[in-house]
PDB file of C-alpha atoms in Angstrom:
ATOM      1  CA  GLY A   1      17.645  -3.688   1.798  1.00  0.00           C
ATOM      2  CA  GLU A   2      16.566  -0.391   0.329  1.00  0.00           C
ATOM      3  CA  ASN A   3      14.329   1.920   2.355  1.00  0.00           C
ATOM      4  CA  VAL A   4      12.522   4.887   0.806  1.00  0.00           C
ATOM      5  CA  GLU A   5      10.935   7.624   2.879  1.00  0.00           C
ATOM      6  CA  GLN A   6       8.477  10.108   1.386  1.00  0.00           C
ATOM      7  CA  HIS A   7       7.131  13.440   2.651  1.00  0.00           C
ATOM      8  CA  PRO A   8       4.637  14.931   3.080  1.00  0.00           C
ATOM      9  CA  SER A   9       1.937  12.300   3.391  1.00  0.00           C
ATOM     10  CA  THR A  10      -0.731  14.830   2.365  1.00  0.00           C
ATOM     11  CA  LEU A  11      -0.412  18.054   0.402  1.00  0.00           C
ATOM     12  CA  SER A  12      -3.097  20.568  -0.417  1.00  0.00           C
ATOM     13  CA  VAL A  13      -2.454  23.384  -2.910  1.00  0.00           C
ATOM     14  CA  GLN A  14      -4.498  25.945  -4.763  1.00  0.00           C
ATOM     15  CA  GLU A  15      -4.964  25.488  -8.488  1.00  0.00           C
ATOM     16  CA  GLY A  16      -2.072  27.107 -10.333  1.00  0.00           C
ATOM     17  CA  ASP A  17       0.366  26.791  -7.419  1.00  0.00           C
ATOM     18  CA  SER A  18       3.382  24.482  -7.387  1.00  0.00           C
ATOM     19  CA  ALA A  19       3.649  21.228  -5.463  1.00  0.00           C
ATOM     20  CA  VAL A  20       6.842  19.579  -4.218  1.00  0.00           C
ATOM     21  CA  ILE A  21       7.170  16.026  -2.897  1.00  0.00           C
ATOM     22  CA  LYS A  22      10.427  14.784  -1.397  1.00  0.00           C
ATOM     23  CA  CYS A  23      11.929  11.327  -0.992  1.00  0.00           C
ATOM     24  CA  THR A  24      15.074   9.945   0.554  1.00  0.00           C
ATOM     25  CA  TYR A  25      16.651   6.543  -0.046  1.00  0.00           C
ATOM     26  CA  SER A  26      19.112   4.507   1.946  1.00  0.00           C
ATOM     27  CA  ASP A  27      21.017   2.329  -0.536  1.00  0.00           C
ATOM     28  CA  SER A  28      23.735   4.273  -2.313  1.00  0.00           C
ATOM     29  CA  ALA A  29      23.726   1.618  -5.053  1.00  0.00           C
ATOM     30  CA  SER A  30      20.242   2.687  -6.196  1.00  0.00           C
ATOM     31  CA  ASN A  31      20.471   4.347  -9.577  1.00  0.00           C
ATOM     32  CA  TYR A  32      16.950   4.576 -10.971  1.00  0.00           C
ATOM     33  CA  PHE A  33      14.152   6.688  -9.467  1.00  0.00           C
ATOM     34  CA  PRO A  34      10.674   6.632 -11.027  1.00  0.00           C
ATOM     35  CA  TRP A  35       7.590   8.521  -9.899  1.00  0.00           C
ATOM     36  CA  TYR A  36       4.113   7.048 -10.201  1.00  0.00           C
ATOM     37  CA  LYS A  37       0.665   8.623 -10.000  1.00  0.00           C
ATOM     38  CA  GLN A  38      -2.171   6.480  -8.664  1.00  0.00           C
ATOM     39  CA  GLU A  39      -5.796   7.460  -9.002  1.00  0.00           C
ATOM     40  CA  LEU A  40      -8.559   5.843  -6.974  1.00  0.00           C
ATOM     41  CA  GLY A  41      -9.240   2.292  -8.096  1.00  0.00           C
ATOM     42  CA  LYS A  42      -6.362   2.316 -10.593  1.00  0.00           C
ATOM     43  CA  GLY A  43      -2.853   0.968 -10.708  1.00  0.00           C
ATOM     44  CA  PRO A  44       0.215   3.215 -10.493  1.00  0.00           C
ATOM     45  CA  GLN A  45       0.989   5.119 -13.687  1.00  0.00           C
ATOM     46  CA  LEU A  46       4.567   6.118 -14.484  1.00  0.00           C
ATOM     47  CA  ILE A  47       4.802   9.903 -14.905  1.00  0.00           C
ATOM     48  CA  ILE A  48       8.545  10.573 -14.936  1.00  0.00           C
ATOM     49  CA  ASP A  49      11.794   8.853 -14.007  1.00  0.00           C
ATOM     50  CA  ILE A  50      15.446   9.738 -13.605  1.00  0.00           C
ATOM     51  CA  ARG A  51      18.703   7.838 -13.598  1.00  0.00           C
ATOM     52  CA  SER A  52      21.573   8.613 -11.280  1.00  0.00           C
ATOM     53  CA  ASN A  53      23.772   9.988 -14.041  1.00  0.00           C
ATOM     54  CA  VAL A  54      21.355  12.902 -14.429  1.00  0.00           C
ATOM     55  CA  GLY A  55      20.671  15.621 -11.862  1.00  0.00           C
ATOM     56  CA  GLU A  56      17.394  16.929 -13.246  1.00  0.00           C
ATOM     57  CA  LYS A  57      14.758  15.965 -15.770  1.00  0.00           C
ATOM     58  CA  LYS A  58      11.730  17.908 -16.950  1.00  0.00           C
ATOM     59  CA  ASP A  59       8.610  16.958 -18.864  1.00  0.00           C
ATOM     60  CA  GLN A  60       6.181  19.845 -19.390  1.00  0.00           C
ATOM     61  CA  ARG A  61       4.811  20.754 -15.935  1.00  0.00           C
ATOM     62  CA  ILE A  62       6.624  17.949 -14.139  1.00  0.00           C
ATOM     63  CA  ALA A  63      10.268  17.889 -13.089  1.00  0.00           C
ATOM     64  CA  VAL A  64      12.393  15.624 -10.934  1.00  0.00           C
ATOM     65  CA  THR A  65      15.677  16.514  -9.230  1.00  0.00           C
ATOM     66  CA  LEU A  66      18.210  14.118  -7.755  1.00  0.00           C
ATOM     67  CA  ASN A  67      20.943  14.736  -5.175  1.00  0.00           C
ATOM     68  CA  LYS A  68      23.063  11.583  -5.066  1.00  0.00           C
ATOM     69  CA  THR A  69      25.311  12.852  -2.295  1.00  0.00           C
ATOM     70  CA  ALA A  70      22.408  13.505   0.041  1.00  0.00           C
ATOM     71  CA  LYS A  71      20.443  10.515  -1.323  1.00  0.00           C
ATOM     72  CA  HIS A  72      17.287  12.421  -1.934  1.00  0.00           C
ATOM     73  CA  PHE A  73      15.101  13.231  -4.919  1.00  0.00           C
ATOM     74  CA  SER A  74      12.078  15.420  -5.430  1.00  0.00           C
ATOM     75  CA  LEU A  75       9.059  15.780  -7.697  1.00  0.00           C
ATOM     76  CA  HIS A  76       8.000  19.261  -8.736  1.00  0.00           C
ATOM     77  CA  ILE A  77       4.634  19.956 -10.338  1.00  0.00           C
ATOM     78  CA  THR A  78       4.053  23.496 -11.590  1.00  0.00           C
ATOM     79  CA  GLU A  79       0.767  25.178 -12.505  1.00  0.00           C
ATOM     80  CA  THR A  80      -1.222  22.478 -10.735  1.00  0.00           C
ATOM     81  CA  GLN A  81      -4.635  21.524 -12.078  1.00  0.00           C
ATOM     82  CA  PRO A  82      -7.534  19.655 -10.456  1.00  0.00           C
ATOM     83  CA  GLU A  83      -6.702  16.560 -12.513  1.00  0.00           C
ATOM     84  CA  ASP A  84      -3.325  16.411 -10.781  1.00  0.00           C
ATOM     85  CA  SER A  85      -5.168  15.337  -7.608  1.00  0.00           C
ATOM     86  CA  ALA A  86      -4.059  11.774  -6.848  1.00  0.00           C
ATOM     87  CA  VAL A  87      -1.610   9.778  -4.733  1.00  0.00           C
ATOM     88  CA  TYR A  88       1.997  10.082  -5.867  1.00  0.00           C
ATOM     89  CA  PHE A  89       4.645   7.460  -5.113  1.00  0.00           C
ATOM     90  CA  CYS A  90       8.388   7.712  -5.439  1.00  0.00           C
ATOM     91  CA  ALA A  91      10.448   4.569  -5.882  1.00  0.00           C
ATOM     92  CA  ALA A  92      14.061   3.481  -6.079  1.00  0.00           C
ATOM     93  CA  SER A  93      15.735   0.605  -7.854  1.00  0.00           C
ATOM     94  CA  ILE A  94      19.128  -0.780  -8.711  1.00  0.00           C
ATOM     95  CA  LEU A  95      19.237  -1.266 -12.461  1.00  0.00           C
ATOM     96  CA  THR A  96      21.166  -4.423 -13.246  1.00  0.00           C
ATOM     97  CA  GLY A  97      20.997  -7.103 -15.878  1.00  0.00           C
ATOM     98  CA  GLY A  98      18.536  -8.879 -13.628  1.00  0.00           C
ATOM     99  CA  GLY A  99      15.127  -7.851 -12.329  1.00  0.00           C
ATOM    100  CA  ASN A 100      14.835  -4.235 -11.358  1.00  0.00           C
ATOM    101  CA  LYS A 101      12.476  -4.536  -8.409  1.00  0.00           C
ATOM    102  CA  LEU A 102      11.124  -1.244  -7.157  1.00  0.00           C
ATOM    103  CA  THR A 103      11.083  -0.103  -3.525  1.00  0.00           C
ATOM    104  CA  PHE A 104       8.297   2.431  -3.036  1.00  0.00           C
ATOM    105  CA  GLY A 105       7.739   5.262  -0.616  1.00  0.00           C
ATOM    106  CA  THR A 106       4.511   5.471   1.388  1.00  0.00           C
ATOM    107  CA  GLY A 107       2.829   7.939  -0.941  1.00  0.00           C
ATOM    108  CA  THR A 108       1.654  11.564  -0.944  1.00  0.00           C
ATOM    109  CA  GLN A 109      -2.027  12.416  -1.304  1.00  0.00           C
ATOM    110  CA  LEU A 110      -2.079  15.587  -3.430  1.00  0.00           C
ATOM    111  CA  LYS A 111      -5.252  17.643  -3.471  1.00  0.00           C
ATOM    112  CA  VAL A 112      -5.537  20.577  -5.869  1.00  0.00           C
ATOM    113  CA  GLU A 113      -8.274  22.921  -4.769  1.00  0.00           C
ATOM    114  CA  LEU A 114     -10.160  25.291  -7.041  1.00  0.00           C
TER     115      LEU A 114
ATOM    116  CA  ASP B   1      -1.739  -0.631 -26.623  1.00  0.00           C
ATOM    117  CA  THR B   2      -3.861  -2.898 -24.444  1.00  0.00           C
ATOM    118  CA  GLY B   3      -1.793  -2.403 -21.287  1.00  0.00           C
ATOM    119  CA  VAL B   4      -1.413  -4.853 -18.414  1.00  0.00           C
ATOM    120  CA  SER B   5      -4.660  -6.686 -17.713  1.00  0.00           C
ATOM    121  CA  GLN B   6      -5.563  -8.231 -14.354  1.00  0.00           C
ATOM    122  CA  ASN B   7      -8.498 -10.447 -13.457  1.00  0.00           C
ATOM    123  CA  PRO B   8     -10.598 -10.486 -11.456  1.00  0.00           C
ATOM    124  CA  ARG B   9     -10.692  -6.846 -10.365  1.00  0.00           C
ATOM    125  CA  HIS B  10     -12.232  -7.768  -7.034  1.00  0.00           C
ATOM    126  CA  LYS B  11     -12.288 -10.991  -5.051  1.00  0.00           C
ATOM    127  CA  ILE B  12     -14.125 -11.578  -1.791  1.00  0.00           C
ATOM    128  CA  THR B  13     -13.582 -14.874  -0.061  1.00  0.00           C
ATOM    129  CA  LYS B  14     -13.767 -16.514   3.329  1.00  0.00           C
ATOM    130  CA  ARG B  15     -10.724 -17.126   5.449  1.00  0.00           C
ATOM    131  CA  GLY B  16      -9.149 -20.460   4.659  1.00  0.00           C
ATOM    132  CA  GLN B  17     -10.181 -20.559   1.003  1.00  0.00           C
ATOM    133  CA  ASN B  18      -7.774 -20.616  -1.930  1.00  0.00           C
ATOM    134  CA  VAL B  19      -7.748 -17.829  -4.505  1.00  0.00           C
ATOM    135  CA  THR B  20      -6.035 -17.374  -7.861  1.00  0.00           C
ATOM    136  CA  PHE B  21      -5.390 -14.164  -9.771  1.00  0.00           C
ATOM    137  CA  ARG B  22      -4.358 -13.748 -13.386  1.00  0.00           C
ATOM    138  CA  CYS B  23      -2.136 -11.169 -15.057  1.00  0.00           C
ATOM    139  CA  ASP B  24      -1.735 -10.636 -18.801  1.00  0.00           C
ATOM    140  CA  PRO B  25       1.290  -8.436 -19.465  1.00  0.00           C
ATOM    141  CA  ILE B  26       1.834  -6.065 -22.344  1.00  0.00           C
ATOM    142  CA  SER B  27       2.595  -8.242 -25.348  1.00  0.00           C
ATOM    143  CA  GLU B  28       6.302  -8.798 -25.954  1.00  0.00           C
ATOM    144  CA  HIS B  29       7.159  -7.778 -22.375  1.00  0.00           C
ATOM    145  CA  ASN B  30       9.255 -10.649 -21.114  1.00  0.00           C
ATOM    146  CA  ARG B  31       9.534  -9.447 -17.516  1.00  0.00           C
ATOM    147  CA  LEU B  32       6.558  -9.724 -15.195  1.00  0.00           C
ATOM    148  CA  TYR B  33       6.366  -8.544 -11.579  1.00  0.00           C
ATOM    149  CA  TRP B  34       3.911  -9.057  -8.732  1.00  0.00           C
ATOM    150  CA  TYR B  35       3.505  -6.468  -5.963  1.00  0.00           C
ATOM    151  CA  ARG B  36       1.163  -6.195  -2.994  1.00  0.00           C
ATOM    152  CA  GLN B  37      -0.301  -2.897  -1.796  1.00  0.00           C
ATOM    153  CA  THR B  38      -2.099  -2.436   1.508  1.00  0.00           C
ATOM    154  CA  LEU B  39      -4.220   0.592   2.338  1.00  0.00           C
ATOM    155  CA  GLY B  40      -2.194   3.762   2.714  1.00  0.00           C
ATOM    156  CA  GLN B  41       1.076   2.137   1.682  1.00  0.00           C
ATOM    157  CA  GLY B  42       3.182   1.891  -1.426  1.00  0.00           C
ATOM    158  CA  PRO B  43       3.391  -1.344  -3.404  1.00  0.00           C
ATOM    159  CA  GLU B  44       5.749  -4.008  -2.022  1.00  0.00           C
ATOM    160  CA  PHE B  45       7.660  -6.369  -4.295  1.00  0.00           C
ATOM    161  CA  LEU B  46       6.654 -10.032  -4.158  1.00  0.00           C
ATOM    162  CA  THR B  47       8.285 -11.801  -7.097  1.00  0.00           C
ATOM    163  CA  TYR B  48       9.336 -11.466 -10.721  1.00  0.00           C
ATOM    164  CA  PHE B  49       9.669 -13.588 -13.830  1.00  0.00           C
ATOM    165  CA  GLN B  50      11.813 -13.306 -16.884  1.00  0.00           C
ATOM    166  CA  ASN B  51      10.003 -15.301 -19.525  1.00  0.00           C
ATOM    167  CA  GLU B  52       8.848 -18.452 -17.689  1.00  0.00           C
ATOM    168  CA  ALA B  53      11.611 -18.435 -15.066  1.00  0.00           C
ATOM    169  CA  GLN B  54      10.838 -17.120 -11.585  1.00  0.00           C
ATOM    170  CA  LEU B  55      14.078 -15.375 -10.712  1.00  0.00           C
ATOM    171  CA  GLU B  56      13.443 -13.657  -7.402  1.00  0.00           C
ATOM    172  CA  LYS B  57      11.034 -13.992  -4.503  1.00  0.00           C
ATOM    173  CA  SER B  58      10.570 -11.643  -1.575  1.00  0.00           C
ATOM    174  CA  ARG B  59      10.497 -12.836   2.018  1.00  0.00           C
ATOM    175  CA  LEU B  60       6.910 -11.521   1.974  1.00  0.00           C
ATOM    176  CA  LEU B  61       6.020 -14.456  -0.260  1.00  0.00           C
ATOM    177  CA  SER B  62       5.216 -17.136   2.298  1.00  0.00           C
ATOM    178  CA  ASP B  63       4.848 -20.792   1.341  1.00  0.00           C
ATOM    179  CA  ARG B  64       1.097 -20.234   1.010  1.00  0.00           C
ATOM    180  CA  PHE B  65       1.796 -18.113  -2.064  1.00  0.00           C
ATOM    181  CA  SER B  66       2.778 -19.519  -5.420  1.00  0.00           C
ATOM    182  CA  ALA B  67       3.235 -17.795  -8.745  1.00  0.00           C
ATOM    183  CA  GLU B  68       3.616 -19.281 -12.193  1.00  0.00           C
ATOM    184  CA  ARG B  69       4.195 -18.097 -15.710  1.00  0.00           C
ATOM    185  CA  PRO B  70       4.010 -21.376 -17.621  1.00  0.00           C
ATOM    186  CA  LYS B  71       4.560 -20.195 -21.191  1.00  0.00           C
ATOM    187  CA  GLY B  72       6.233 -16.908 -20.546  1.00  0.00           C
ATOM    188  CA  SER B  73       3.055 -14.988 -21.305  1.00  0.00           C
ATOM    189  CA  PHE B  74       0.324 -14.646 -18.650  1.00  0.00           C
ATOM    190  CA  SER B  75       1.008 -15.299 -14.984  1.00  0.00           C
ATOM    191  CA  THR B  76      -1.076 -16.572 -12.076  1.00  0.00           C
ATOM    192  CA  LEU B  77      -0.698 -15.857  -8.373  1.00  0.00           C
ATOM    193  CA  GLU B  78      -2.324 -18.348  -6.012  1.00  0.00           C
ATOM    194  CA  ILE B  79      -2.841 -17.894  -2.296  1.00  0.00           C
ATOM    195  CA  GLN B  80      -3.717 -21.009  -0.336  1.00  0.00           C
ATOM    196  CA  ARG B  81      -5.515 -21.045   3.021  1.00  0.00           C
ATOM    197  CA  THR B  82      -6.131 -17.307   2.947  1.00  0.00           C
ATOM    198  CA  GLU B  83      -5.752 -15.267   6.144  1.00  0.00           C
ATOM    199  CA  GLN B  84      -7.115 -11.869   7.177  1.00  0.00           C
ATOM    200  CA  GLY B  85      -3.685 -10.347   6.633  1.00  0.00           C
ATOM    201  CA  ASP B  86      -3.808 -11.295   2.959  1.00  0.00           C
ATOM    202  CA  SER B  87      -6.408  -8.599   2.311  1.00  0.00           C
ATOM    203  CA  ALA B  88      -4.698  -6.177  -0.073  1.00  0.00           C
ATOM    204  CA  MET B  89      -4.452  -5.006  -3.661  1.00  0.00           C
ATOM    205  CA  TYR B  90      -2.327  -7.348  -5.753  1.00  0.00           C
ATOM    206  CA  LEU B  91      -0.638  -5.515  -8.598  1.00  0.00           C
ATOM    207  CA  CYS B  92       1.069  -6.892 -11.664  1.00  0.00           C
ATOM    208  CA  ALA B  93       3.603  -4.993 -13.751  1.00  0.00           C
ATOM    209  CA  SER B  94       5.523  -5.826 -16.899  1.00  0.00           C
ATOM    210  CA  SER B  95       8.545  -4.524 -18.725  1.00  0.00           C
ATOM    211  CA  LEU B  96      10.925  -5.376 -21.482  1.00  0.00           C
ATOM    212  CA  ALA B  97      14.234  -6.937 -20.536  1.00  0.00           C
ATOM    213  CA  GLY B  98      17.563  -5.916 -21.966  1.00  0.00           C
ATOM    214  CA  GLY B  99      19.605  -2.830 -21.363  1.00  0.00           C
ATOM    215  CA  GLN B 100      19.329  -1.088 -18.030  1.00  0.00           C
ATOM    216  CA  TYR B 101      16.404   1.196 -18.521  1.00  0.00           C
ATOM    217  CA  GLN B 102      13.084  -0.540 -18.926  1.00  0.00           C
ATOM    218  CA  PRO B 103      10.210   1.083 -17.025  1.00  0.00           C
ATOM    219  CA  GLN B 104       7.584  -1.063 -15.353  1.00  0.00           C
ATOM    220  CA  HIS B 105       3.969  -0.619 -16.392  1.00  0.00           C
ATOM    221  CA  PHE B 106       1.281  -1.596 -13.905  1.00  0.00           C
ATOM    222  CA  GLY B 107      -2.169  -3.076 -14.254  1.00  0.00           C
ATOM    223  CA  ASP B 108      -5.146  -1.878 -12.204  1.00  0.00           C
ATOM    224  CA  GLY B 109      -4.780  -4.714  -9.720  1.00  0.00           C
ATOM    225  CA  THR B 110      -6.956  -7.312  -8.041  1.00  0.00           C
ATOM    226  CA  ARG B 111      -8.425  -6.223  -4.722  1.00  0.00           C
ATOM    227  CA  LEU B 112      -8.697  -9.165  -2.320  1.00  0.00           C
ATOM    228  CA  SER B 113     -10.976  -9.005   0.710  1.00  0.00           C
ATOM    229  CA  ILE B 114     -10.938 -11.811   3.276  1.00  0.00           C
ATOM    230  CA  LEU B 115     -14.083 -12.172   5.368  1.00  0.00           C
TER     231      LEU B 115
END
């Protein structure tokens, strides 16, 4: 089955700096890669996603890049703010006509310091 | 937009007891997923429904676990004869079906603690 690895496990940045989180996946059939943000005591919240027919996607301060050949994808957060502090999870899925179960990475604890 | 609702938010029980959790998906979402999340890990897929049909189950879902979605709306997840290893956050997600691009939206989970 699919295996997703995520690095780093913790990341501390100064407010206003950029943060980058990287993930690799094992199944070349995976074609959908969402990123979720999870705050303490809450469920994961979708923040951005990308399909394999696209190499990059941007939404305001958040961007995701995908390298299908190397089977890795990354989350970039620019101009970080204290409210960006949370655990971030990458995931991979094979979009089919059936259920699109997600395989998650182990998470990155992002801390934005003032 | 009421979002995905899960109840209870917390459940503490003794080993060997049965527990049941409920998930109410976003209205009109015909796909419903259950995941389990242990401390410091990402969510792991357990099972999913399309309408009332349970279409896939993970090997993580032992025979002590059963999930239902009787009318294609809310779903319940029951764990019988709970064990220490069942302590986790149980997350529910829902999505629309159809097409290839339907993001999953998660509830805030039920945290289960086994004494």
